[in-house]
Short mmCIF file of C-alpha atoms in Angstrom, two decimals:
data_model
loop_
_atom_site.label_atom_id
_atom_site.label_comp_id
_atom_site.label_asym_id
_atom_site.label_seq_id
_atom_site.Cartn_x
_atom_site.Cartn_y
_atom_site.Cartn_z
CA MET A 222 96.52 68.45 87.38
CA LEU A 223 94.02 68.25 89.88
CA THR A 224 92.19 65.03 90.48
CA LEU A 225 89.85 65.35 93.12
CA GLN A 226 86.68 67.83 93.21
CA SER A 227 87.74 68.31 97.19
CA ASP A 228 91.20 69.87 96.08
CA LEU A 229 88.82 72.62 94.77
CA HIS A 230 86.92 73.18 97.79
CA GLY A 231 89.55 75.63 99.27
CA ASN A 232 88.47 78.42 96.70
CA HIS A 233 84.48 79.06 96.98
CA LEU A 234 84.07 79.72 93.33
CA LEU A 235 85.82 76.43 92.14
CA GLY A 236 83.89 74.62 95.11
CA ALA A 237 80.75 75.83 93.73
CA LEU A 238 81.06 74.12 90.38
CA PRO A 239 79.63 71.04 89.93
CA SER A 240 81.41 67.74 89.01
CA HIS A 241 81.44 68.01 84.99
CA GLU A 242 82.52 71.54 85.49
CA TRP A 243 85.13 71.26 87.36
CA GLN A 244 86.38 68.20 85.75
CA ALA A 245 86.73 70.75 82.42
CA LEU A 246 88.53 73.05 84.36
CA ALA A 247 90.76 70.78 86.70
CA PRO A 248 93.28 69.73 83.87
CA HIS A 249 94.05 73.75 83.66
CA LEU A 250 94.55 74.36 86.50
CA GLU A 251 97.72 74.80 88.95
CA LEU A 252 98.47 75.07 92.33
CA VAL A 253 101.13 77.63 93.08
CA HIS A 254 102.71 79.58 96.10
CA LEU A 255 102.64 83.47 96.18
CA ARG A 256 104.97 85.53 97.95
CA ALA A 257 104.00 88.40 99.83
CA GLU A 258 104.24 91.71 97.74
CA GLN A 259 104.66 89.58 94.75
CA LEU A 260 103.32 91.43 91.46
CA LEU A 261 100.91 89.19 89.56
CA CYS A 262 99.93 92.06 87.07
CA ASP A 263 100.35 95.80 86.86
CA SER A 264 97.63 98.37 85.81
CA ALA A 265 97.64 98.39 82.04
CA GLN A 266 99.42 95.50 81.90
CA ARG A 267 98.26 92.58 79.96
CA ILE A 268 96.37 89.61 81.77
CA HIS A 269 98.32 86.87 81.29
CA HIS A 270 97.12 84.49 84.33
CA VAL A 271 94.14 84.28 86.67
CA TYR A 272 94.44 83.44 90.23
CA PHE A 273 91.99 81.51 92.41
CA PRO A 274 93.16 82.18 95.86
CA THR A 275 92.99 79.44 98.53
CA THR A 276 95.07 80.87 101.47
CA ALA A 277 96.68 83.57 99.87
CA ILE A 278 95.33 87.38 99.92
CA ILE A 279 95.59 89.62 96.91
CA SER A 280 95.06 93.30 96.69
CA MET A 281 93.92 95.35 93.84
CA LEU A 282 95.43 98.67 94.18
CA SER A 283 94.68 101.93 92.29
CA THR A 284 98.22 103.49 91.74
CA MET A 285 99.01 107.30 91.44
CA GLU A 286 101.36 109.33 89.29
CA ASP A 287 103.10 109.95 92.72
CA GLY A 288 103.84 106.52 93.63
CA GLY A 289 101.22 106.44 96.03
CA SER A 290 98.45 103.74 95.92
CA VAL A 291 95.25 102.86 97.82
CA GLU A 292 93.39 99.24 97.72
CA ILE A 293 90.53 99.07 96.01
CA ALA A 294 89.42 95.54 96.84
CA ALA A 295 90.75 92.15 98.27
CA VAL A 296 90.77 89.01 96.81
CA GLY A 297 90.56 85.68 99.01
CA ARG A 298 89.40 82.44 98.72
CA GLU A 299 85.86 83.57 97.70
CA GLY A 300 86.91 84.92 94.34
CA MET A 301 89.52 85.65 91.55
CA THR A 302 91.90 87.76 90.14
CA GLY A 303 91.45 88.93 86.10
CA VAL A 304 87.77 89.45 85.93
CA PRO A 305 88.19 92.19 82.94
CA ILE A 306 89.11 89.29 80.57
CA LEU A 307 85.47 88.20 81.00
CA THR A 308 83.98 91.50 80.06
CA GLY A 309 86.07 91.86 76.76
CA GLY A 310 89.01 93.45 78.51
CA GLU A 311 93.01 92.57 77.72
CA THR A 312 94.41 94.48 80.35
CA MET A 313 94.15 95.31 84.12
CA PRO A 314 92.79 98.62 85.23
CA SER A 315 94.66 98.18 88.78
CA ARG A 316 97.48 96.71 89.74
CA VAL A 317 97.49 93.27 91.27
CA GLN A 318 99.63 92.30 94.11
CA VAL A 319 100.06 89.43 96.78
CA GLN A 320 98.64 91.10 100.16
CA SER A 321 99.66 87.99 102.45
CA ALA A 322 101.68 85.16 101.45
CA GLY A 323 99.71 81.31 100.34
CA PHE A 324 98.26 79.10 97.69
CA ALA A 325 96.41 79.85 94.48
CA TYR A 326 95.34 77.83 91.84
CA ARG A 327 96.77 79.44 88.61
CA MET A 328 95.37 79.28 84.89
CA THR A 329 96.04 81.15 81.82
CA ALA A 330 93.49 83.90 80.91
CA GLN A 331 93.13 82.30 77.48
CA CYS A 332 92.05 79.03 78.83
CA LEU A 333 89.20 80.69 81.26
CA LYS A 334 88.11 82.56 78.52
CA GLN A 335 87.18 79.89 76.26
CA GLN A 336 85.74 77.87 79.28
CA PHE A 337 83.86 81.15 80.23
CA ALA A 338 82.46 80.92 76.45
CA ARG A 339 81.53 77.62 76.47
CA SER A 340 79.81 76.93 79.89
CA ASP A 341 76.26 78.54 80.87
CA PHE A 342 77.06 77.64 84.38
CA LEU A 343 80.55 79.17 84.59
CA ARG A 344 79.15 82.28 83.12
CA ARG A 345 76.31 82.70 85.83
CA LEU A 346 78.83 82.15 88.54
CA MET A 347 81.30 84.67 87.32
CA LEU A 348 78.88 86.99 86.59
CA LEU A 349 77.69 86.91 90.24
CA TYR A 350 81.14 87.22 91.43
CA MET A 351 81.78 90.28 89.15
CA HIS A 352 78.46 91.70 90.87
CA VAL A 353 79.77 91.45 94.41
CA LEU A 354 83.61 92.23 93.43
CA LEU A 355 81.98 95.64 91.91
CA THR A 356 79.79 96.19 95.21
CA GLN A 357 83.06 96.13 97.07
CA VAL A 358 85.14 98.69 95.05
CA ALA A 359 82.28 101.17 95.09
CA GLN A 360 81.69 100.66 99.07
CA THR A 361 85.11 100.75 99.35
CA ALA A 362 85.51 104.28 97.59
CA ALA A 363 82.47 105.56 99.69
CA CYS A 364 84.12 104.50 102.83
CA ASN A 365 87.25 105.87 102.15
CA ARG A 366 85.73 109.48 101.63
CA HIS A 367 82.87 109.35 104.32
CA HIS A 368 83.81 107.30 107.35
CA SER A 369 86.49 107.71 110.16
CA LEU A 370 89.91 105.92 110.15
CA ASN A 371 88.68 103.67 113.04
CA GLN A 372 85.71 102.51 111.22
CA GLN A 373 87.94 102.11 107.78
CA LEU A 374 90.29 99.45 109.95
CA CYS A 375 87.40 97.64 111.39
CA ARG A 376 85.93 97.28 107.74
CA TRP A 377 89.46 96.24 106.15
CA LEU A 378 90.34 93.58 109.17
CA LEU A 379 86.98 92.11 109.02
CA ILE A 380 87.01 91.58 104.97
CA GLU A 381 90.94 90.30 105.61
CA VAL A 382 89.92 87.63 107.82
CA ASP A 383 86.75 86.61 105.84
CA ARG A 384 89.22 85.67 103.06
CA THR A 385 91.19 83.60 105.12
CA THR A 386 90.69 80.32 107.36
CA SER A 387 91.85 82.06 110.35
CA ASN A 388 90.89 85.36 112.86
CA GLU A 389 94.37 86.00 112.63
CA LEU A 390 96.18 88.12 110.12
CA THR A 391 100.21 88.35 109.41
CA VAL A 392 100.19 92.23 108.76
CA THR A 393 102.23 95.06 109.80
CA GLN A 394 100.67 98.42 110.16
CA GLN A 395 102.64 99.94 107.65
CA LEU A 396 100.99 97.69 105.12
CA ILE A 397 97.50 98.34 106.39
CA ALA A 398 98.21 102.17 105.99
CA ASP A 399 99.48 101.77 102.37
CA MET A 400 96.17 99.53 101.94
CA LEU A 401 93.96 102.62 103.16
CA GLY A 402 96.15 105.51 101.53
CA VAL A 403 96.81 106.89 105.27
CA ARG A 404 99.78 107.42 107.53
CA ARG A 405 101.20 104.62 109.73
CA GLU A 406 100.73 107.21 112.56
CA GLY A 407 96.91 107.14 112.32
CA ILE A 408 96.89 103.11 112.16
CA THR A 409 99.07 102.63 115.14
CA GLU A 410 96.37 104.65 117.00
CA ALA A 411 93.41 103.12 115.61
CA ALA A 412 94.79 99.97 116.45
CA GLY A 413 95.81 100.59 119.72
CA LYS A 414 92.36 101.56 120.68
CA LEU A 415 90.60 98.34 119.38
CA HIS A 416 93.28 96.64 121.14
CA ASN A 417 92.05 98.38 124.31
CA GLU A 418 88.67 97.80 123.78
CA GLY A 419 89.43 94.17 123.85
CA LEU A 420 88.58 93.60 119.98
CA ILE A 421 91.82 92.66 118.85
CA HIS A 422 95.16 91.99 120.10
CA HIS A 423 98.14 93.40 118.14
CA SER A 424 101.61 93.20 118.07
CA ARG A 425 104.69 93.26 115.48
CA GLY A 426 103.49 92.20 112.29
CA HIS A 427 100.59 90.16 113.70
CA ILE A 428 97.13 90.75 114.68
CA LYS A 429 94.47 88.50 116.07
CA ILE A 430 90.46 89.31 115.99
CA VAL A 431 89.46 88.89 119.64
CA ASP A 432 85.69 90.07 119.61
CA ARG A 433 84.38 89.63 116.20
CA LYS A 434 80.66 91.01 117.29
CA GLY A 435 82.44 93.95 118.86
CA LEU A 436 84.57 94.72 115.78
CA GLU A 437 81.35 94.60 113.42
CA ALA A 438 79.55 96.98 115.81
CA LYS A 439 82.31 99.24 115.47
CA ALA A 440 82.72 99.15 112.09
CA CYS A 441 80.73 101.11 109.30
CA GLU A 442 77.74 100.06 107.23
CA CYS A 443 80.18 99.40 104.15
CA TYR A 444 81.29 95.96 105.46
CA GLY A 445 77.75 94.38 106.45
CA LEU A 446 76.72 95.89 102.87
CA VAL A 447 79.51 93.76 100.94
CA ARG A 448 78.94 90.83 103.20
CA ARG A 449 75.13 90.80 102.74
CA GLU A 450 75.49 90.87 99.01
CA PHE A 451 78.13 88.20 98.90
CA ASP A 452 75.67 85.81 101.60
CA ARG A 453 72.68 86.60 99.55
CA LEU A 454 73.93 85.55 96.12
CA LEU A 455 75.34 82.03 97.59
CA PRO A 456 72.03 80.44 97.69
CA ARG A 457 71.74 81.41 94.17
CA LEU A 458 75.35 79.36 93.18
CA ARG A 459 73.92 76.45 95.23
CA GLN A 460 70.60 76.55 93.38
CA ALA A 461 72.47 76.76 90.07
CA GLU A 462 74.82 73.65 91.25
CA ALA A 463 71.56 71.64 91.65
CA VAL A 464 69.69 72.28 88.18
CA SER A 465 73.28 71.94 86.36
#
């Protein structure tokens, strides 16, 4: 059980809640540690819990009949998993799996549905987040089809560090390749170019962003579009909090 509002600020959605709203949610939130590659919900599986990451990063993966998969969205401290339950769905259309180990707040799906139904503020907040998440999914699909692997890698790295409190990622080239649905050799070559240009430093299982502005300049417009959409909605969240 959470007793301090500051405890919630590790997650942006929970941190945007006014006092009376977080007091209603706090007794139902459980802080849990998530392991890397932990499966939280498989595709077509009933949603039992939703997660609000604080330090963990969670991937939404589209899976194929041949066993292949590709990441369609990443969720970190800015968001939550399990949004289909808020639109009338009971199952996940994609696999939800932990990409980077860390902590998250967990709540039963049924409890969130009840809070969503009773609270106008929470509905506005969740709908704004769903808008941003759908933008990310749509732009990821367009990026994977139209932009070079170098651009996709830059976009992916920027999105990942946005979802953490650090400019360093504990991640293997194989995992990045799996997320982007490409061969590891392609990631090795693309990461090597970024390293040689002084934009990142990479070693086995570790990547550090050295020049963020340079990396943004190398990325396609997809990263900027998703980031601007999220930033555009944040003032609306603060405004909603002020009038609640």
